Every structure is written in structure tokens, then in C-alpha cells.
Short mmCIF file of C-alpha atoms in Angstrom, two decimals:
data_model
loop_
_atom_site.label_atom_id
_atom_site.label_comp_id
_atom_site.label_asym_id
_atom_site.label_seq_id
_atom_site.Cartn_x
_atom_site.Cartn_y
_atom_site.Cartn_z
CA UNK A 1446 -67.29 -41.77 39.91
CA UNK A 1447 -64.93 -41.17 37.38
CA UNK A 1448 -63.89 -43.98 35.16
CA UNK A 1449 -60.80 -45.42 36.03
CA UNK A 1450 -58.17 -45.29 33.62
CA UNK A 1451 -57.46 -49.41 32.42
CA UNK A 1452 -53.51 -50.07 32.28
CA UNK A 1453 -53.31 -53.14 29.43
CA UNK A 1454 -51.44 -56.71 31.88
CA UNK A 1455 -49.20 -58.58 29.96
CA UNK A 1456 -49.40 -62.32 31.69
CA UNK A 1457 -46.62 -63.50 30.71
CA UNK A 1458 -44.40 -60.85 31.48
CA UNK A 1459 -42.92 -60.72 35.07
CA UNK A 1460 -44.60 -58.19 37.58
CA UNK A 1461 -42.20 -56.36 38.82
CA UNK A 1462 -42.40 -54.50 42.02
CA UNK A 1463 -42.25 -50.34 42.29
CA UNK A 1464 -39.81 -49.50 44.17
CA UNK A 1465 -39.73 -47.76 47.51
CA UNK A 1466 -39.06 -43.97 47.65
CA UNK A 1467 -36.64 -43.14 50.03
CA UNK A 1468 -35.53 -39.80 50.72
CA UNK A 1469 -31.72 -39.60 51.39
CA UNK A 1470 -30.65 -36.93 53.58
CA UNK A 1471 -27.03 -35.36 52.29
CA UNK A 1472 -24.48 -33.00 53.59
CA UNK A 1473 -24.97 -29.70 52.32
CA UNK A 1474 -23.46 -28.36 49.43
CA UNK A 1475 -20.75 -25.75 49.82
CA UNK A 1476 -21.44 -22.53 48.80
CA UNK A 1477 -20.76 -21.91 44.89
CA UNK A 1478 -19.52 -18.45 43.71
CA UNK A 1479 -21.98 -16.75 41.27
CA UNK A 1480 -20.02 -17.36 37.67
CA UNK A 1481 -21.03 -14.65 35.28
CA UNK A 1482 -22.04 -15.71 31.65
CA UNK A 1483 -18.85 -15.09 28.89
CA UNK A 1484 -19.74 -12.26 27.26
CA UNK A 1485 -20.49 -12.27 23.56
CA UNK A 1486 -17.75 -12.63 21.12
CA UNK A 1487 -17.29 -9.12 19.31
CA UNK A 1488 -18.35 -9.13 16.00
CA UNK A 1489 -18.80 -6.16 13.31
CA UNK A 1490 -20.60 -3.12 15.05
CA UNK A 1491 -23.16 -1.70 12.74
CA UNK A 1492 -22.79 2.38 12.92
CA UNK A 1493 -24.96 3.93 15.22
CA UNK A 1494 -26.35 7.59 14.42
CA UNK A 1495 -24.42 9.14 16.86
CA UNK A 1496 -21.50 7.95 14.39
CA UNK A 1497 -23.82 8.87 11.04
CA UNK A 1498 -23.67 12.19 12.64
CA UNK A 1499 -20.02 12.91 13.43
CA UNK A 1500 -19.30 11.63 9.77
CA UNK A 1501 -21.62 13.91 8.44
CA UNK A 1502 -20.55 16.91 10.72
CA UNK A 1503 -16.43 16.10 9.74
CA UNK A 1504 -17.63 15.98 5.75
CA UNK A 1505 -19.24 19.34 5.99
CA UNK A 1506 -16.65 20.92 7.91
CA UNK A 1507 -14.29 19.49 5.74
CA UNK A 1508 -16.41 21.09 2.56
CA UNK A 1509 -16.79 24.15 4.28
CA UNK A 1510 -12.45 24.37 5.00
CA UNK A 1511 -12.58 23.99 2.04
CA UNK A 1512 -14.80 26.66 0.24
CA UNK A 1513 -13.80 29.05 2.28
CA UNK A 1514 -9.98 28.02 1.68
CA UNK A 1515 -9.33 27.70 5.60
CA UNK A 1516 -6.76 24.72 4.98
CA UNK A 1517 -3.27 25.22 5.20
CA UNK A 1518 -0.94 23.81 2.34
CA UNK A 1519 3.09 23.96 3.14
CA UNK A 1520 5.69 25.78 0.58
CA UNK A 1521 5.32 22.89 -1.74
CA UNK A 1522 1.68 22.76 -2.46
CA UNK A 1523 0.94 19.45 -0.27
CA UNK A 1524 -2.44 19.18 0.78
CA UNK A 1525 -2.55 16.89 4.21
CA UNK A 1526 -6.11 17.10 4.71
CA UNK A 1527 -7.03 16.46 1.06
CA UNK A 1528 -4.99 14.04 0.76
CA UNK A 1529 -5.31 12.30 3.87
CA UNK A 1530 -9.65 12.57 3.52
CA UNK A 1531 -9.79 11.99 -0.06
CA UNK A 1532 -6.49 10.82 -2.07
CA UNK A 1533 -5.35 7.93 -0.04
CA UNK A 1534 -9.37 7.13 0.22
CA UNK A 1535 -9.49 7.19 -3.65
CA UNK A 1536 -6.62 5.07 -4.08
CA UNK A 1537 -7.13 2.59 -1.02
CA UNK A 1538 -9.23 0.50 -2.87
CA UNK A 1539 -7.02 0.39 -5.81
CA UNK A 1540 -4.41 -0.46 -3.57
CA UNK A 1541 -6.28 -3.33 -1.28
CA UNK A 1542 -8.99 -4.76 -3.77
CA UNK A 1543 -7.52 -4.90 -7.08
CA UNK A 1544 -3.44 -5.29 -6.76
CA UNK A 1545 -4.03 -6.94 -3.25
CA UNK A 1546 -0.88 -5.19 -2.18
CA UNK A 1547 1.47 -7.21 0.14
CA UNK A 1548 3.68 -5.13 2.03
CA UNK A 1549 6.84 -6.49 3.57
CA UNK A 1550 9.82 -4.57 5.11
CA UNK A 1551 7.87 -1.66 6.78
CA UNK A 1552 10.25 -1.63 9.94
CA UNK A 1553 13.29 -0.59 7.68
CA UNK A 1554 11.48 2.66 7.35
CA UNK A 1555 12.88 5.24 10.54
CA UNK A 1556 10.09 6.22 12.71
CA UNK A 1557 10.34 10.32 12.09
CA UNK A 1558 13.87 11.97 10.48
CA UNK A 1559 14.00 12.53 6.82
CA UNK A 1560 15.21 9.15 4.72
CA UNK A 1561 15.03 8.53 1.03
CA UNK A 1562 13.18 5.83 -0.82
CA UNK A 1563 14.65 4.44 -3.67
CA UNK A 1564 12.47 1.71 -6.12
CA UNK A 1565 12.04 -0.36 -9.36
CA UNK A 1566 10.32 1.94 -11.66
CA UNK A 1567 8.13 0.41 -14.44
CA UNK A 1568 4.29 -0.15 -15.63
CA UNK A 1569 3.80 2.00 -18.48
CA UNK A 1570 1.78 4.26 -16.40
CA UNK A 1571 3.55 5.29 -12.62
CA UNK A 1572 0.96 3.92 -10.74
CA UNK A 1573 3.63 2.08 -8.52
CA UNK A 1574 4.82 5.37 -7.22
CA UNK A 1575 1.05 5.78 -6.31
CA UNK A 1576 0.72 2.40 -4.65
CA UNK A 1577 4.38 2.54 -2.84
CA UNK A 1578 2.85 5.83 -1.37
CA UNK A 1579 -0.33 4.11 0.25
CA UNK A 1580 1.57 1.36 1.52
CA UNK A 1581 3.51 3.52 3.41
CA UNK A 1582 0.65 5.47 4.95
CA UNK A 1583 -1.50 2.69 5.85
CA UNK A 1584 0.65 0.36 7.08
CA UNK A 1585 3.76 2.22 8.34
CA UNK A 1586 3.20 2.54 12.45
CA UNK A 1587 3.67 6.55 12.09
CA UNK A 1588 1.55 6.74 9.24
CA UNK A 1589 4.25 8.51 7.70
CA UNK A 1590 4.24 10.85 4.15
CA UNK A 1591 5.64 9.86 0.99
CA UNK A 1592 6.83 12.72 -0.88
CA UNK A 1593 7.24 11.56 -4.33
CA UNK A 1594 10.28 13.01 -6.97
CA UNK A 1595 7.98 13.41 -10.23
CA UNK A 1596 9.38 14.31 -13.34
CA UNK A 1597 8.80 17.15 -15.54
CA UNK A 1598 5.99 16.00 -17.69
CA UNK A 1599 3.52 15.82 -14.34
CA UNK A 1600 3.49 18.90 -13.43
CA UNK A 1601 2.93 20.44 -17.08
CA UNK A 1602 0.03 18.40 -17.71
CA UNK A 1603 -4.08 20.19 -16.45
CA UNK A 1604 -5.19 18.34 -13.68
CA UNK A 1605 -2.53 16.09 -12.80
CA UNK A 1606 -0.34 18.57 -11.99
CA UNK A 1607 -2.41 19.94 -9.44
CA UNK A 1608 -3.45 16.87 -7.94
CA UNK A 1609 0.45 16.29 -7.83
CA UNK A 1610 0.79 19.13 -5.46
CA UNK A 1611 -1.67 18.21 -3.22
CA UNK A 1612 -0.98 15.02 -2.57
CA UNK A 1613 2.79 16.29 -1.98
CA UNK A 1614 5.05 14.95 -5.69
CA UNK A 1615 7.71 17.79 -6.03
CA UNK A 1616 9.95 18.57 -9.18
CA UNK A 1617 12.50 15.86 -9.03
CA UNK A 1618 15.35 18.00 -8.47
CA UNK A 1619 18.36 18.44 -6.53
CA UNK A 1620 17.38 21.43 -4.02
CA UNK A 1621 13.63 20.05 -3.28
CA UNK A 1622 14.71 16.83 -2.64
CA UNK A 1623 17.27 18.20 -0.12
CA UNK A 1624 15.02 20.75 1.59
CA UNK A 1625 12.69 18.13 2.31
CA UNK A 1626 14.74 15.86 3.56
CA UNK A 1627 16.33 18.32 6.15
CA UNK A 1628 12.97 18.81 7.50
CA UNK A 1629 12.73 15.15 7.86
CA UNK A 1630 10.41 13.73 5.15
CA UNK A 1631 10.48 10.77 4.03
CA UNK A 1632 10.86 11.42 -0.07
CA UNK A 1633 10.95 8.94 -2.77
CA UNK A 1634 12.23 8.67 -5.98
CA UNK A 1635 12.76 5.83 -8.88
CA UNK A 1636 15.95 6.64 -10.54
CA UNK A 1637 15.25 4.62 -13.90
CA UNK A 1638 12.51 7.50 -15.00
CA UNK A 1639 11.23 6.83 -18.14
CA UNK A 1640 13.40 4.38 -19.41
CA UNK A 1641 12.08 2.15 -16.66
CA UNK A 1642 8.33 2.55 -16.97
CA UNK A 1643 8.39 2.76 -20.84
CA UNK A 1644 10.70 -0.48 -21.53
CA UNK A 1645 8.94 -3.09 -23.72
CA UNK A 1646 7.71 -5.98 -21.86
CA UNK A 1647 10.73 -8.24 -22.22
CA UNK A 1648 13.01 -6.59 -20.35
CA UNK A 1649 10.48 -6.87 -17.55
CA UNK A 1650 12.04 -6.99 -13.99
CA UNK A 1651 15.64 -5.89 -15.66
CA UNK A 1652 16.71 -2.78 -14.00
CA UNK A 1653 17.29 0.55 -16.38
CA UNK A 1654 20.33 3.02 -15.37
CA UNK A 1655 20.39 5.11 -12.51
CA UNK A 1656 21.64 7.90 -14.00
CA UNK A 1657 24.54 9.73 -12.29
CA UNK A 1658 23.91 9.47 -8.74
CA UNK A 1659 21.93 12.22 -8.06
CA UNK A 1660 19.49 11.36 -5.62
CA UNK A 1661 23.43 10.15 -3.61
CA UNK A 1662 24.86 12.80 -3.34
CA UNK A 1663 21.26 14.19 -2.10
CA UNK A 1664 21.33 12.32 0.73
CA UNK A 1665 24.86 12.16 1.50
CA UNK A 1666 24.45 16.21 1.82
CA UNK A 1667 21.35 15.80 4.20
CA UNK A 1668 23.05 12.72 6.14
CA UNK A 1669 19.71 10.67 5.92
CA UNK A 1670 19.71 7.20 5.38
CA UNK A 1671 19.04 5.30 1.50
CA UNK A 1672 16.27 2.80 2.02
CA UNK A 1673 15.54 0.51 -1.00
CA UNK A 1674 12.70 -0.55 -1.88
CA UNK A 1675 11.46 -3.70 -5.15
CA UNK A 1676 8.42 -3.60 -6.50
CA UNK A 1677 6.65 -6.79 -7.97
CA UNK A 1678 3.63 -6.75 -9.94
CA UNK A 1679 3.46 -3.44 -11.69
CA UNK A 1680 5.44 -4.45 -14.74
CA UNK A 1681 2.19 -6.81 -16.05
CA UNK A 1682 -0.74 -4.31 -15.44
CA UNK A 1683 0.14 -2.67 -19.04
CA UNK A 1684 2.52 -5.41 -20.75
CA UNK A 1685 4.07 -3.11 -23.88
CA UNK A 1686 4.25 -5.12 -27.37
CA UNK A 1687 5.44 -2.05 -28.91
CA UNK A 1688 5.97 1.62 -29.18
CA UNK A 1689 4.95 4.29 -31.27
CA UNK A 1690 7.50 6.68 -31.62
CA UNK A 1691 6.39 8.68 -34.82
CA UNK A 1692 2.93 9.23 -32.44
CA UNK A 1693 4.72 9.74 -29.07
CA UNK A 1694 6.80 12.72 -30.72
CA UNK A 1695 3.78 14.30 -32.00
CA UNK A 1696 2.18 14.13 -28.81
CA UNK A 1697 5.14 15.55 -27.19
CA UNK A 1698 5.77 12.27 -24.93
CA UNK A 1699 8.77 9.73 -23.94
CA UNK A 1700 6.58 7.20 -26.14
CA UNK A 1701 3.16 5.98 -26.65
CA UNK A 1702 2.75 2.41 -25.49
CA UNK A 1703 1.04 -0.42 -28.07
CA UNK A 1704 -0.30 -3.33 -25.25
CA UNK A 1705 -2.42 -6.32 -26.35
CA UNK A 1706 -5.03 -4.40 -25.27
CA UNK A 1707 -4.34 -0.70 -25.72
CA UNK A 1708 -5.13 1.68 -28.52
CA UNK A 1709 -7.42 -1.73 -29.96
CA UNK A 1710 -9.61 -1.45 -27.00
CA UNK A 1711 -9.91 1.82 -26.69
CA UNK A 1712 -10.43 3.40 -23.44
CA UNK A 1713 -11.51 -0.08 -21.72
CA UNK A 1714 -7.83 -1.15 -23.20
CA UNK A 1715 -6.67 1.50 -19.84
CA UNK A 1716 -7.58 -0.40 -17.02
CA UNK A 1717 -4.35 -2.06 -16.05
CA UNK A 1718 -4.68 -5.44 -15.54
CA UNK A 1719 -5.48 -6.85 -11.98
CA UNK A 1720 -1.89 -8.21 -11.22
CA UNK A 1721 -0.99 -9.27 -7.51
CA UNK A 1722 1.47 -6.53 -6.02
CA UNK A 1723 4.32 -7.18 -3.37
CA UNK A 1724 6.73 -4.25 -2.55
CA UNK A 1725 9.41 -4.61 -0.22
CA UNK A 1726 11.71 -2.08 1.73
CA UNK A 1727 15.17 -3.15 2.20
CA UNK A 1728 17.21 -2.29 4.93
CA UNK A 1729 18.53 1.10 5.08
CA UNK A 1730 22.18 2.10 3.42
CA UNK A 1731 23.59 4.85 6.33
CA UNK A 1732 24.94 8.01 4.68
CA UNK A 1733 25.72 10.15 7.92
CA UNK A 1734 29.30 8.46 8.75
CA UNK A 1735 30.30 10.33 5.19
CA UNK A 1736 32.39 13.54 5.99
CA UNK A 1737 30.87 17.07 4.54
CA UNK A 1738 32.60 16.96 1.19
CA UNK A 1739 31.95 12.89 0.50
CA UNK A 1740 28.54 14.26 -1.91
CA UNK A 1741 31.23 15.67 -4.61
CA UNK A 1742 33.22 12.39 -4.72
CA UNK A 1743 32.38 10.79 -8.08
CA UNK A 1744 33.88 7.14 -6.89
CA UNK A 1745 32.04 6.89 -3.95
CA UNK A 1746 28.55 8.09 -5.38
CA UNK A 1747 29.01 5.12 -8.15
CA UNK A 1748 29.88 2.74 -5.35
CA UNK A 1749 26.84 3.58 -2.89
CA UNK A 1750 24.32 3.95 -6.28
CA UNK A 1751 25.57 0.38 -7.24
CA UNK A 1752 25.09 -0.74 -4.03
CA UNK A 1753 21.43 0.34 -4.05
CA UNK A 1754 21.35 -0.75 -7.52
CA UNK A 1755 22.13 -4.52 -6.83
CA UNK A 1756 20.48 -4.40 -3.45
CA UNK A 1757 17.21 -3.23 -5.24
CA UNK A 1758 17.72 -6.26 -7.99
CA UNK A 1759 18.57 -9.07 -6.23
CA UNK A 1760 15.04 -8.41 -3.54
CA UNK A 1761 13.60 -7.88 -7.37
CA UNK A 1762 14.60 -11.93 -8.65
CA UNK A 1763 14.22 -13.21 -4.85
CA UNK A 1764 10.39 -11.68 -5.15
CA UNK A 1765 10.21 -13.02 -8.05
CA UNK A 1766 11.24 -16.81 -7.41
CA UNK A 1767 8.67 -16.88 -4.13
CA UNK A 1768 5.87 -15.80 -6.30
CA UNK A 1769 3.08 -18.28 -7.49
CA UNK A 1770 1.12 -16.25 -10.38
CA UNK A 1771 1.55 -12.96 -11.87
CA UNK A 1772 -2.80 -12.51 -10.44
CA UNK A 1773 -2.54 -14.54 -7.26
#
């Protein structure tokens, strides 16, 4: 007989009687519908093998069309496929990660049809136009493309000339602008020109003259709305504290900027400061209600030009008051 297990007993502790086990009979429980477990929250999806295969196939197909010339460009040299797949992809990290652009009022840009977007110009180098182009393409529900009007100098520079054409830019002349507007395109213009991007740092966010109002005449002839646009943040990317005018004349350029880092740090001084940008599109100003001969009325052009300029300047001041910091 196996040894029994001995349980110690405390005599001072009262003995408790073990409760009797009673088998209770209860009513049958109602049937319960089975509940399916909740689906896990979606997380980041890793690209599958098929996804990578499609990407590689798409890239090879793109390269084949580039090599064989089986791609389309319009009369101005605009290459939509190259812009969407390559140029936008190159500018997007600068837009999203470096300048961290915040876009407001994108709903003021029409979903279809022509419109003229008029913006302030600043920053020593015309990066503001490129960032505005990305903002319209990436944030507008219709992913519209902005066709910028550029100065003659852009189309005189090697490499830059070809890239500008491919990206949809064209010469800043009334004829080209009107053709694009009448074709239902979005056209971007910065009437300050070199006076805007080449102004000293002390005059930042103070709009220069808008010329003779040629952009208003173009919009009136095409019957398209004018959308004012205000850009804050570009003024500080290259604080221009001086202008070497003699050197600029020798090089044949409008100005030769001197900043706290350029030319003292060489190529490193050409890196823009990582400022925080805001781009706001204002309410459109309609032009389709005017008569055909209104485009030749100098007083009307002056009044509309002044209205657009004042709206942009007022929005700039408002955005500057709301801004917490140049860099954040």
C-alpha cells in the first residue's frame, strides 16, 4: 500500500466542513449567434512580388518608349508622361520633406477649363513656381497640371531649356498664354518677374510692380477667371543681402546674389534654407462677364491688376501674422 500523503493540521484553527457539492439544474441557455472576430486594423502593406513585377514592367516600358520615341508632346513641347513619372517625383521630396508645404484654398481652382493663376515671386531662384506646380498637381482633386509662363532667360540656358519645355513651361508672352487658356489649361504667371525674385531681403513680402497688366488682358480675351495665389516661405530660402551688379552684367544675368552663405561657402552655399512654406489660392476673380472690347480698356486693366495685387498682398500679411516661425 502506497504511503499516504500527510497534510499538516493546526489544532488551534477551527475545523471547517467541506461544502457539499450540489448539482444544480438550470434552464437551457438561449442560442447565441456566433460572433465573427473583428478584422485587424489595416497596417502598412508591404509590396508583394506581383506589385514589384508591375513596377519593374512599367519602368521598362517607360524606358522603351523613351528610347524608341513612342511618346507624345504637345505643340509647346510638354511631355505629360515624363512630368508625371519623373519630374514630379524629383520635386516631390523637396516639396513634402524639405519645405513641408501647406496648401490652402485649392478648391478655388476650377475642376476643368482654363484659369490664370497669378502669384507673388521671390526667393532669388524661382523654386516657388515649381512648388506651386507640385501643389496644384498633388492636391487638386482633378490632379490638374499647371503650365507656367517663364522668362526668356530660362529658355536660353542649356539643359534647363529642355526640362522647362518638358515640364509644360512656355515663354511669357500673351499669345502663348491665350492659346493655353483657350485650350482649357491652367496657366501660372508671376508678374513681378526678376524684380520679385531679385529684391533684397529687407523688402521681403513687399510686392513689386505687376507690369502693365498684360496678364489681365490675356484673361479677359480668353474669358477665364483669375486666381490670386500667395506664397509664404520662399523669401527666406536665400536671404539676399547684396547684389554684385558688375559681375551680373559680365555674366549677362539680371543680378548676382550675395547671401550669408553664397558665394562664401561655394557650392554648399547654393543649398536653400529649409523654411516652412504656405501656398494659399484665393477666391477667383471672374472675367467672362465683360464685353470683348474690355481687353483694350486701360482703366479696366489697371483696376483689375490692382485688385489682384491687393488681394495677394493682403493674404501675405495675414499668413505672416499666423506663422509661428520661419522654419516650423
